[in-house]
Structure formats: structure tokens, C-alpha cells
């Protein structure tokens, strides 16, 4: 018997059913939060990675978590909350582990943090989580894009009320009135394919590198950064290319109230910088030369101690997020600034959340080993006058302190 002939109506109905089934099928493969797998990723990771002989992993599980991801579990959850919506709303294909289960947001964040914190290869990081190299690459970049957008409020120039606290902390800690921060710069070293090499990217130590400049407060929190510029630039040139410099020169930054100091002298807002920076009315550098007076030497000693917060901040940044401290293998120069920015954001988030990194995390020695300090000869007369006022103020407070001790 010949098969019954389908009517046009039945055929259309069948097509609709197939289309509906196809649509439902496509929905079912979208990665969603799987509450059954959110907790077990850590148990599996800890069991797999905590018992390696000589690894230095703390035996305490809570400290171990911070060792691997730089953040406490509470701060880790906060980071997850920042990026959760983005990681769920834009799910790529293939984010599964070797057992075929979808990766939770928590595991994705853990993979990205571990990659940034350790600087290990994608293959090595993937092996520790049971995922492939491509998954580590995809997860890390999606996390970087999300945090770059969602954590902007953790790296911004302070409001006047916030700046008053920063200035007070600098004065209480170092005796410097109206000081708003300290500035420094570091090199992010990389290898480049031959077709991308140029003298611009080759720095003074014959490394290919990208520069990062940052201004920090007394708690080593980054207040302003600029990156993306080639390592062949001098520190002073990088500084003058920054938006911060242009804002200060136009009077739109470091424009808060002046402060009356010793003998009625007025001191405006300023930041501290090393020899590689120009001496400006709002950027104070140390005295140079061999025949310096005792007050000048005293000022330099205070300046060095206070400005060391920037040196320590970069040492902490590169130690905490070691991807910045290792030679990057052929990075995308268009994406590298985003990686650097996100590491700075994570550095600030840890401080803002009250976490304390282990002292051994910071890189030992200087954050830019092998690089000789540069010297900028630009000295503005108003800057020299400002430095003189601060020098005199320090001498006055020093004498007053000595008198109080005698009394």
C-alpha cells in the first residue's frame, strides 16, 4: 500500500514542530548556573594542587585559597558578583570540563585569577583545573573584558573628601602637608614576533616592553594609571603624554585648597616623583647633586620614604599578579593594556576589601630589576620654590619636635 499523502497543512505543522524543537535544543546547550557544581570545583582543585611536595602551598585551606587566587573567599565572591551577569549573559560554546559539565561562574573566575596570579602557561593552568588550553584562554579574556567594565569604580581619582583623608595620612606618616600621592613607572617585558619589533618597543635595557605608570596613595592603592605606551619612551616623556599631566597643567587636577605651613607659607596640592620626573609646582622631586646641605639631605630622606609607597605598590602588583612580572610570550599589544589595567583593578579590590597579602607575595628587590634610574633635568622655578617651602617646613617641625622632647 502506498504511504498516505501528507496535506500541505500537515506539512506546515510538522515544520513548525521541528523548528520549535530545534529552538528548544539550542536553548538547552546554553551554559547556565548549575548549583550542583558551584562548590565542588574548589574541593577538586585543592585536593589536586595542595599536596605537591615543595610547592610552598599553605596547609591551612583558607590561606591556601588566598595563595592560589590572591583573594580571600569573601573577596573572591565579591569579584564573582561583579562579573556574574556578563559571564552568564554572553556564554560562549565549549566552556566544559573534562567530565562534560558546564563551568560555573566561580570556576571561570578561579581559572582567570589563577592565570593572572601565577603567570603560568595556559596549559599548566588548564591542567590544574581539568580544562583545556583554549578554555583557559577564552575564560581569562572574557573575565578581563567583564572586570574592566564592571570594576571602574575601584580605580578613579578621589573626590575632595577622599583626598583630604589621603593628604592627612601622608602628613601623619611622613610629615608632608597637602601631599596627594606618589608616582612611579615600570616595564612589562615581552617577546615580539620579528614583524612587530621596532626601536619604539625596545627599551634602554634592550628588552621589548610596555610601560605602566601609576600614582598611588599611602595605602599603595592606584589612583591613576597610564599604559599602552612602548618601553622605548623615557619616563618623563610617558608622563607628559598622560592625561593626568594634561589635567594638572590645565588646572583641572591637584587644584584643591592650599595649606598654610610654617611661617605662613602656602603649599598647594602636589605629588612626589623620582629623579626621572620634572620638578614642577605640583610634582616634587628630590634634590640632586653632591654638595647638599643638611636640610636638603633631610628632605631627600623624607621624600624617599614617602615616595617608596609607589615602589612598594608596583612590587606588590607584579608579585601578586605575576603575569606582569614574567616575560610575556608574543602578547597582543592591543589587548595587553586591558590585562595590565585589570591587574591594577584586582590590586585595588584586594585593598578595598580589607584583604592582606602574604609579605612574600611582593617581588623581592625593585620592581624593575636591571633598569638604571633615569634623570630628568627639567626644573621649573615655581617647583623649586615649592620644594624649598616643604624643606623649610620639615626643618621647623623637626626643631619643634626636638624642643618638645627636651621639655
Tab-separated table of C-alpha atoms in Angstrom:
chain	number	residue	atom	x	y	z
A	1	UNK	CA	0.000	0.000	0.000
A	2	UNK	CA	1.385	3.398	-0.892
A	3	UNK	CA	2.028	5.809	2.018
A	4	UNK	CA	-0.658	8.333	2.754
A	5	UNK	CA	-0.023	11.654	1.061
A	6	UNK	CA	0.594	14.476	3.576
A	7	UNK	CA	-1.579	17.531	3.251
A	8	UNK	CA	0.052	20.969	2.911
A	9	UNK	CA	-1.470	21.867	6.279
A	10	UNK	CA	0.123	18.863	7.990
A	11	UNK	CA	3.454	19.632	6.339
A	12	UNK	CA	3.459	23.201	7.651
A	13	UNK	CA	2.508	21.950	11.113
A	14	UNK	CA	5.391	19.483	11.069
A	15	UNK	CA	7.839	22.217	10.051
A	16	UNK	CA	6.705	24.372	12.983
A	17	UNK	CA	7.175	21.490	15.424
A	18	UNK	CA	10.686	20.805	14.087
A	19	UNK	CA	11.579	24.500	14.276
A	20	UNK	CA	10.291	24.633	17.853
A	21	UNK	CA	12.269	21.526	18.828
A	22	UNK	CA	15.374	22.958	17.185
A	23	UNK	CA	14.948	26.223	19.106
A	24	UNK	CA	14.492	24.389	22.406
A	25	UNK	CA	17.506	22.273	21.686
A	26	UNK	CA	19.657	25.359	21.102
A	27	UNK	CA	18.445	26.831	24.397
A	28	UNK	CA	19.339	23.682	26.288
A	29	UNK	CA	23.036	23.915	25.379
A	30	UNK	CA	23.445	27.469	26.714
A	31	UNK	CA	25.650	27.326	29.827
A	32	UNK	CA	23.642	28.281	32.890
A	33	UNK	CA	24.398	28.329	36.580
A	34	UNK	CA	24.477	24.758	37.809
A	35	UNK	CA	24.093	24.903	41.584
A	36	UNK	CA	25.277	21.321	41.890
A	37	UNK	CA	28.722	22.126	40.535
A	38	UNK	CA	29.454	25.539	42.081
A	39	UNK	CA	31.103	24.196	45.235
A	40	UNK	CA	32.905	21.068	44.106
A	41	UNK	CA	35.382	22.854	41.803
A	42	UNK	CA	37.349	24.091	44.846
A	43	UNK	CA	37.379	20.708	46.594
A	44	UNK	CA	38.694	19.091	43.434
A	45	UNK	CA	41.273	21.847	42.830
A	46	UNK	CA	42.502	21.858	46.436
A	47	UNK	CA	42.859	18.083	46.537
A	48	UNK	CA	44.770	18.116	43.260
A	49	UNK	CA	47.091	21.088	43.876
A	50	UNK	CA	47.701	21.340	47.624
A	51	UNK	CA	49.804	18.249	48.147
A	52	UNK	CA	52.647	18.906	45.694
A	53	UNK	CA	55.945	18.476	47.607
A	54	UNK	CA	57.989	21.666	47.945
A	55	UNK	CA	55.299	23.836	46.389
A	56	UNK	CA	55.048	26.159	49.387
A	57	UNK	CA	51.254	25.895	49.464
A	58	UNK	CA	49.943	26.654	52.997
A	59	UNK	CA	48.422	23.661	54.759
A	60	UNK	CA	45.525	25.773	56.012
A	61	UNK	CA	42.773	25.663	53.387
A	62	UNK	CA	41.712	29.290	53.859
A	63	UNK	CA	45.270	30.542	53.445
A	64	UNK	CA	45.699	28.124	50.562
A	65	UNK	CA	42.762	29.712	48.762
A	66	UNK	CA	44.400	33.133	49.115
A	67	UNK	CA	47.737	31.660	47.982
A	68	UNK	CA	46.262	30.427	44.701
A	69	UNK	CA	43.899	33.325	43.933
A	70	UNK	CA	45.364	36.249	45.959
A	71	UNK	CA	41.950	36.980	47.449
A	72	UNK	CA	40.063	35.642	50.444
A	73	UNK	CA	36.900	33.651	49.738
A	74	UNK	CA	34.825	36.692	50.706
A	75	UNK	CA	36.668	38.944	48.245
A	76	UNK	CA	36.540	36.187	45.623
A	77	UNK	CA	32.747	36.101	45.963
A	78	UNK	CA	32.653	39.875	45.540
A	79	UNK	CA	34.702	39.646	42.338
A	80	UNK	CA	32.308	36.972	41.082
A	81	UNK	CA	29.364	39.270	41.808
A	82	UNK	CA	30.927	41.997	39.650
A	83	UNK	CA	31.278	39.813	36.559
A	84	UNK	CA	28.485	37.267	37.054
A	85	UNK	CA	25.928	38.961	34.820
A	86	UNK	CA	28.401	39.329	31.954
A	87	UNK	CA	29.691	35.768	32.209
A	88	UNK	CA	26.146	34.395	32.209
A	89	UNK	CA	24.649	36.693	29.565
A	90	UNK	CA	27.391	36.097	26.976
A	91	UNK	CA	28.112	32.382	27.282
A	92	UNK	CA	30.476	31.053	24.605
A	93	UNK	CA	30.430	27.499	23.368
A	94	UNK	CA	32.751	24.845	24.694
A	95	UNK	CA	33.098	26.001	28.323
A	96	UNK	CA	33.029	22.496	29.772
A	97	UNK	CA	35.445	20.488	31.844
A	98	UNK	CA	36.819	17.039	31.038
A	99	UNK	CA	33.740	15.451	32.597
A	100	UNK	CA	31.477	17.333	30.218
A	101	UNK	CA	29.928	19.620	32.825
A	102	UNK	CA	29.413	23.311	32.245
A	103	UNK	CA	31.772	25.663	34.073
A	104	UNK	CA	30.168	27.715	36.819
A	105	UNK	CA	30.927	31.430	37.111
A	106	UNK	CA	33.015	30.668	40.197
A	107	UNK	CA	35.212	28.220	38.321
A	108	UNK	CA	35.626	30.615	35.401
A	109	UNK	CA	36.725	33.391	37.772
A	110	UNK	CA	39.092	30.999	39.550
A	111	UNK	CA	40.705	29.978	36.259
A	112	UNK	CA	41.199	33.615	35.232
A	113	UNK	CA	42.577	34.682	38.621
A	114	UNK	CA	44.969	31.736	38.701
A	115	UNK	CA	46.246	32.566	35.227
A	116	UNK	CA	46.860	36.210	36.189
A	117	UNK	CA	48.221	35.436	39.661
A	118	UNK	CA	50.645	32.681	38.698
A	119	UNK	CA	51.697	33.743	35.218
A	120	UNK	CA	51.894	30.040	34.400
A	121	UNK	CA	51.162	28.811	30.892
A	122	UNK	CA	47.584	28.228	29.798
A	123	UNK	CA	48.364	24.519	29.503
A	124	UNK	CA	49.606	24.359	33.109
A	125	UNK	CA	46.658	26.347	34.489
A	126	UNK	CA	44.232	24.235	32.478
A	127	UNK	CA	45.723	21.008	33.804
A	128	UNK	CA	45.240	22.157	37.392
A	129	UNK	CA	41.517	22.742	36.732
A	130	UNK	CA	40.830	19.875	34.335
A	131	UNK	CA	40.183	22.081	31.303
A	132	UNK	CA	41.958	22.647	28.007
A	133	UNK	CA	44.279	25.439	26.942
A	134	UNK	CA	41.676	27.069	24.704
A	135	UNK	CA	39.194	27.162	27.580
A	136	UNK	CA	41.720	28.938	29.818
A	137	UNK	CA	42.383	31.466	27.071
A	138	UNK	CA	38.699	32.086	26.419
A	139	UNK	CA	37.697	32.253	30.089
A	140	UNK	CA	40.556	34.595	31.024
A	141	UNK	CA	39.820	37.076	28.268
A	142	UNK	CA	36.071	37.109	28.966
A	143	UNK	CA	36.826	37.773	32.632
A	144	UNK	CA	39.215	40.610	31.722
A	145	UNK	CA	36.632	42.253	29.481
A	146	UNK	CA	33.946	41.986	32.157
A	147	UNK	CA	36.033	43.247	35.097
A	148	UNK	CA	37.476	46.102	33.046
A	149	UNK	CA	33.927	47.343	32.573
A	150	UNK	CA	32.406	46.487	35.963
A	151	UNK	CA	35.186	47.490	38.369
A	152	UNK	CA	35.972	51.006	37.131
A	153	UNK	CA	34.906	52.483	40.471
A	154	UNK	CA	37.884	50.777	42.138
A	155	UNK	CA	40.404	52.898	40.215
A	156	UNK	CA	39.492	56.552	39.967
A	157	UNK	CA	40.813	59.899	41.114
A	158	UNK	CA	39.487	60.593	44.637
A	159	UNK	CA	36.717	63.029	45.420
A	160	UNK	CA	37.798	66.064	47.541
A	161	UNK	CA	36.612	64.431	50.778
A	162	UNK	CA	38.530	61.246	49.951
A	163	UNK	CA	41.602	63.247	49.008
A	164	UNK	CA	41.519	65.033	52.359
A	165	UNK	CA	41.947	61.634	54.039
A	166	UNK	CA	44.861	60.738	51.753
A	167	UNK	CA	46.589	64.069	52.449
A	168	UNK	CA	46.085	63.609	56.159
A	169	UNK	CA	47.640	60.133	56.019
A	170	UNK	CA	50.710	61.405	54.145
A	171	UNK	CA	51.195	64.212	56.643
A	172	UNK	CA	50.771	61.961	59.685
A	173	UNK	CA	53.062	59.260	58.280
A	174	UNK	CA	55.769	61.380	56.630
A	175	UNK	CA	55.265	64.985	57.761
A	176	UNK	CA	54.476	66.204	54.240
A	177	UNK	CA	51.472	68.573	54.159
A	178	UNK	CA	48.984	68.566	51.241
A	179	UNK	CA	50.648	65.583	49.532
A	180	UNK	CA	48.206	63.681	47.291
A	181	UNK	CA	50.284	60.657	46.279
A	182	UNK	CA	53.462	59.301	44.718
A	183	UNK	CA	54.209	58.425	41.093
A	184	UNK	CA	56.400	55.718	39.542
A	185	UNK	CA	56.641	53.633	36.364
A	186	UNK	CA	57.595	50.077	35.470
A	187	UNK	CA	58.264	47.929	32.377
A	188	UNK	CA	56.126	44.948	31.339
A	189	UNK	CA	58.601	42.817	29.381
A	190	UNK	CA	57.525	40.751	26.364
A	191	UNK	CA	58.773	38.936	23.304
A	192	UNK	CA	57.506	40.065	19.924
A	193	UNK	CA	57.449	38.378	16.521
A	194	UNK	CA	60.038	39.777	14.131
A	195	UNK	CA	57.449	41.601	12.033
A	196	UNK	CA	56.259	43.584	15.075
A	197	UNK	CA	59.628	44.601	16.502
A	198	UNK	CA	60.741	48.207	16.317
A	199	UNK	CA	63.028	50.617	18.121
A	200	UNK	CA	59.999	52.168	19.860
A	201	UNK	CA	59.280	48.967	21.779
A	202	UNK	CA	62.940	48.241	22.533
A	203	UNK	CA	63.806	49.876	25.860
A	204	UNK	CA	67.071	51.033	27.437
A	205	UNK	CA	67.946	47.502	28.517
A	206	UNK	CA	67.330	46.077	25.009
A	207	UNK	CA	64.092	44.390	26.111
A	208	UNK	CA	60.811	44.719	24.283
A	209	UNK	CA	58.421	46.175	26.820
A	210	UNK	CA	55.300	48.204	27.518
A	211	UNK	CA	55.303	50.951	30.138
A	212	UNK	CA	52.934	51.287	33.071
A	213	UNK	CA	52.819	54.490	35.107
A	214	UNK	CA	50.835	54.750	38.306
A	215	UNK	CA	50.042	57.247	41.053
A	216	UNK	CA	49.330	55.664	44.440
A	217	UNK	CA	48.147	56.760	47.865
A	218	UNK	CA	49.688	55.950	51.232
A	219	UNK	CA	47.968	52.552	51.298
A	220	UNK	CA	49.525	51.598	47.925
A	221	UNK	CA	46.179	51.937	46.150
A	222	UNK	CA	46.404	53.018	42.496
A	223	UNK	CA	44.647	56.352	41.931
A	224	UNK	CA	45.592	56.831	38.294
A	225	UNK	CA	47.402	54.723	35.692
A	226	UNK	CA	48.524	55.085	32.099
A	227	UNK	CA	49.737	52.180	29.968
A	228	UNK	CA	49.942	51.018	26.380
A	229	UNK	CA	52.969	53.163	25.511
A	230	UNK	CA	56.164	51.472	24.197
A	231	UNK	CA	59.080	50.848	26.544
A	232	UNK	CA	61.467	52.878	24.413
A	233	UNK	CA	59.997	56.099	25.820
A	234	UNK	CA	61.622	57.884	28.737
A	235	UNK	CA	59.729	58.194	31.996
A	236	UNK	CA	59.368	61.947	31.578
A	237	UNK	CA	58.001	61.606	28.041
A	238	UNK	CA	55.478	58.985	29.134
A	239	UNK	CA	54.439	61.317	31.936
A	240	UNK	CA	53.879	64.232	29.585
A	241	UNK	CA	51.802	62.048	27.246
A	242	UNK	CA	49.463	61.087	30.092
A	243	UNK	CA	46.015	62.507	30.624
A	244	UNK	CA	46.975	63.214	34.231
A	245	UNK	CA	49.722	65.625	33.164
A	246	UNK	CA	47.378	67.470	30.821
A	247	UNK	CA	44.701	67.771	33.510
A	248	UNK	CA	47.203	69.171	36.005
A	249	UNK	CA	48.648	71.631	33.511
A	250	UNK	CA	45.154	72.914	32.703
A	251	UNK	CA	44.347	73.323	36.391
A	252	UNK	CA	41.721	70.571	36.457
A	253	UNK	CA	43.604	68.268	38.839
A	254	UNK	CA	45.645	68.834	42.002
A	255	UNK	CA	43.666	72.033	42.280
A	256	UNK	CA	42.351	71.669	45.829
A	257	UNK	CA	42.808	74.043	48.743
A	258	UNK	CA	46.262	75.337	49.612
A	259	UNK	CA	47.572	74.681	53.107
A	260	UNK	CA	49.293	77.138	55.428
A	261	UNK	CA	52.513	75.701	56.854
A	262	UNK	CA	55.476	77.073	58.797
A	263	UNK	CA	55.835	80.860	58.911
A	264	UNK	CA	52.639	81.386	56.929
A	265	UNK	CA	53.926	79.753	53.733
A	266	UNK	CA	51.279	78.385	51.377
A	267	UNK	CA	51.634	74.881	49.924
A	268	UNK	CA	49.400	73.728	47.084
A	269	UNK	CA	48.419	70.113	46.325
A	270	UNK	CA	51.202	68.015	44.785
A	271	UNK	CA	52.525	64.500	44.237
A	272	UNK	CA	56.011	63.054	44.757
A	273	UNK	CA	58.202	61.719	41.951
A	274	UNK	CA	61.716	60.397	41.493
A	275	UNK	CA	64.665	61.790	39.522
A	276	UNK	CA	63.103	60.658	36.256
A	277	UNK	CA	60.344	63.254	36.586
A	278	UNK	CA	60.489	67.037	36.127
A	279	UNK	CA	60.333	69.355	39.137
A	280	UNK	CA	57.014	71.172	38.740
A	281	UNK	CA	54.781	73.264	41.017
A	282	UNK	CA	52.625	70.156	41.557
A	283	UNK	CA	55.273	67.393	41.219
A	284	UNK	CA	58.076	67.491	43.764
A	285	UNK	CA	61.323	65.617	43.118
A	286	UNK	CA	64.425	65.189	45.349
A	287	UNK	CA	67.467	67.457	45.361
A	288	UNK	CA	70.273	66.306	43.048
A	289	UNK	CA	73.991	66.881	43.446
A	290	UNK	CA	76.843	66.062	45.808
A	291	UNK	CA	77.133	69.237	47.895
A	292	UNK	CA	73.719	69.194	49.522
A	293	UNK	CA	73.028	70.950	52.809
A	294	UNK	CA	71.710	69.098	55.835
A	295	UNK	CA	68.142	70.398	55.303
A	296	UNK	CA	68.289	69.208	51.694
A	297	UNK	CA	69.521	65.774	52.783
A	298	UNK	CA	66.772	65.618	55.401
A	299	UNK	CA	64.197	66.477	52.763
A	300	UNK	CA	65.542	63.794	50.412
A	301	UNK	CA	65.340	61.202	53.179
A	302	UNK	CA	61.689	62.052	53.891
A	303	UNK	CA	60.921	62.186	50.171
A	304	UNK	CA	62.462	58.749	49.601
A	305	UNK	CA	60.498	57.193	52.452
A	306	UNK	CA	57.205	58.727	51.346
A	307	UNK	CA	57.632	58.026	47.628
A	308	UNK	CA	58.596	54.419	48.380
A	309	UNK	CA	54.870	53.654	48.679
A	310	UNK	CA	54.790	53.740	44.860
A	311	UNK	CA	57.791	51.418	44.594
A	312	UNK	CA	56.162	49.009	47.042
A	313	UNK	CA	52.845	49.205	45.180
A	314	UNK	CA	54.474	48.113	41.921
A	315	UNK	CA	56.389	45.361	43.714
A	316	UNK	CA	53.107	44.157	45.204
A	317	UNK	CA	51.335	44.417	41.851
A	318	UNK	CA	53.951	42.420	39.976
A	319	UNK	CA	54.284	39.914	42.802
A	320	UNK	CA	50.557	39.433	43.253
A	321	UNK	CA	49.781	39.226	39.538
A	322	UNK	CA	52.875	37.517	38.229
A	323	UNK	CA	51.720	37.506	34.640
A	324	UNK	CA	53.084	41.086	34.667
A	325	UNK	CA	56.422	40.009	36.135
A	326	UNK	CA	57.198	37.290	33.609
A	327	UNK	CA	58.279	37.745	30.024
A	328	UNK	CA	55.038	37.678	28.061
A	329	UNK	CA	55.200	35.482	25.001
A	330	UNK	CA	54.053	37.438	21.962
A	331	UNK	CA	51.097	39.213	23.576
A	332	UNK	CA	48.533	41.117	21.536
A	333	UNK	CA	49.709	44.708	22.065
A	334	UNK	CA	46.113	45.877	21.648
A	335	UNK	CA	44.913	43.602	24.471
A	336	UNK	CA	47.875	43.904	26.831
A	337	UNK	CA	46.756	47.284	28.264
A	338	UNK	CA	43.481	45.652	29.327
A	339	UNK	CA	45.361	42.850	31.091
A	340	UNK	CA	47.526	45.412	32.898
A	341	UNK	CA	44.510	47.519	33.883
A	342	UNK	CA	42.622	44.511	35.263
A	343	UNK	CA	45.634	43.506	37.370
A	344	UNK	CA	45.662	47.058	38.802
A	345	UNK	CA	41.916	46.816	39.466
A	346	UNK	CA	42.392	43.499	41.277
A	347	UNK	CA	45.246	45.034	43.290
A	348	UNK	CA	42.879	47.814	44.414
A	349	UNK	CA	39.932	45.490	45.060
A	350	UNK	CA	42.043	43.450	47.470
A	351	UNK	CA	42.985	46.625	49.373
A	352	UNK	CA	39.414	47.982	49.308
A	353	UNK	CA	38.040	44.692	50.641
A	354	UNK	CA	40.498	44.687	53.536
A	355	UNK	CA	42.498	41.650	52.416
A	356	UNK	CA	46.154	41.440	53.364
A	357	UNK	CA	48.511	39.599	51.037
A	358	UNK	CA	51.275	37.467	52.460
A	359	UNK	CA	54.513	39.510	52.721
A	360	UNK	CA	56.303	37.000	50.485
A	361	UNK	CA	53.962	37.754	47.585
A	362	UNK	CA	55.676	41.024	46.594
A	363	UNK	CA	58.637	40.639	44.260
A	364	UNK	CA	61.926	40.851	46.111
A	365	UNK	CA	64.079	43.863	45.355
A	366	UNK	CA	62.985	46.535	42.902
A	367	UNK	CA	60.000	46.013	40.595
A	368	UNK	CA	62.168	46.939	37.588
A	369	UNK	CA	65.374	44.940	38.176
A	370	UNK	CA	68.236	45.771	35.864
A	371	UNK	CA	66.898	49.175	34.856
A	372	UNK	CA	69.033	52.169	35.771
A	373	UNK	CA	67.213	55.213	37.065
A	374	UNK	CA	66.642	57.952	34.526
A	375	UNK	CA	67.255	61.619	35.240
A	376	UNK	CA	65.089	64.495	34.052
A	377	UNK	CA	66.800	67.880	34.156
A	378	UNK	CA	63.639	69.975	33.826
A	379	UNK	CA	63.253	72.272	36.830
A	380	UNK	CA	60.587	74.955	36.996
A	381	UNK	CA	61.219	77.914	39.265
A	382	UNK	CA	57.820	77.636	40.989
A	383	UNK	CA	58.533	73.960	41.593
A	384	UNK	CA	61.881	74.875	43.174
A	385	UNK	CA	60.077	77.377	45.390
A	386	UNK	CA	57.528	74.756	46.463
A	387	UNK	CA	60.276	72.292	47.344
A	388	UNK	CA	62.013	74.995	49.361
A	389	UNK	CA	58.848	75.652	51.369
A	390	UNK	CA	58.488	71.947	52.157
A	391	UNK	CA	62.176	71.699	53.118
A	392	UNK	CA	61.840	74.636	55.487
A	393	UNK	CA	58.620	73.212	56.951
A	394	UNK	CA	60.298	69.888	57.689
A	395	UNK	CA	63.163	71.687	59.423
A	396	UNK	CA	60.737	73.709	61.540
A	397	UNK	CA	58.738	70.663	62.613
A	398	UNK	CA	61.987	68.836	63.336
A	399	UNK	CA	63.129	71.625	65.668
A	400	UNK	CA	59.728	71.799	67.344
A	401	UNK	CA	59.852	68.057	67.909
A	402	UNK	CA	63.293	68.330	69.471
A	403	UNK	CA	62.115	71.141	71.764
A	404	UNK	CA	59.099	69.105	72.870
A	405	UNK	CA	61.386	66.195	73.749
A	406	UNK	CA	63.561	68.492	75.892
A	407	UNK	CA	60.538	69.919	77.687
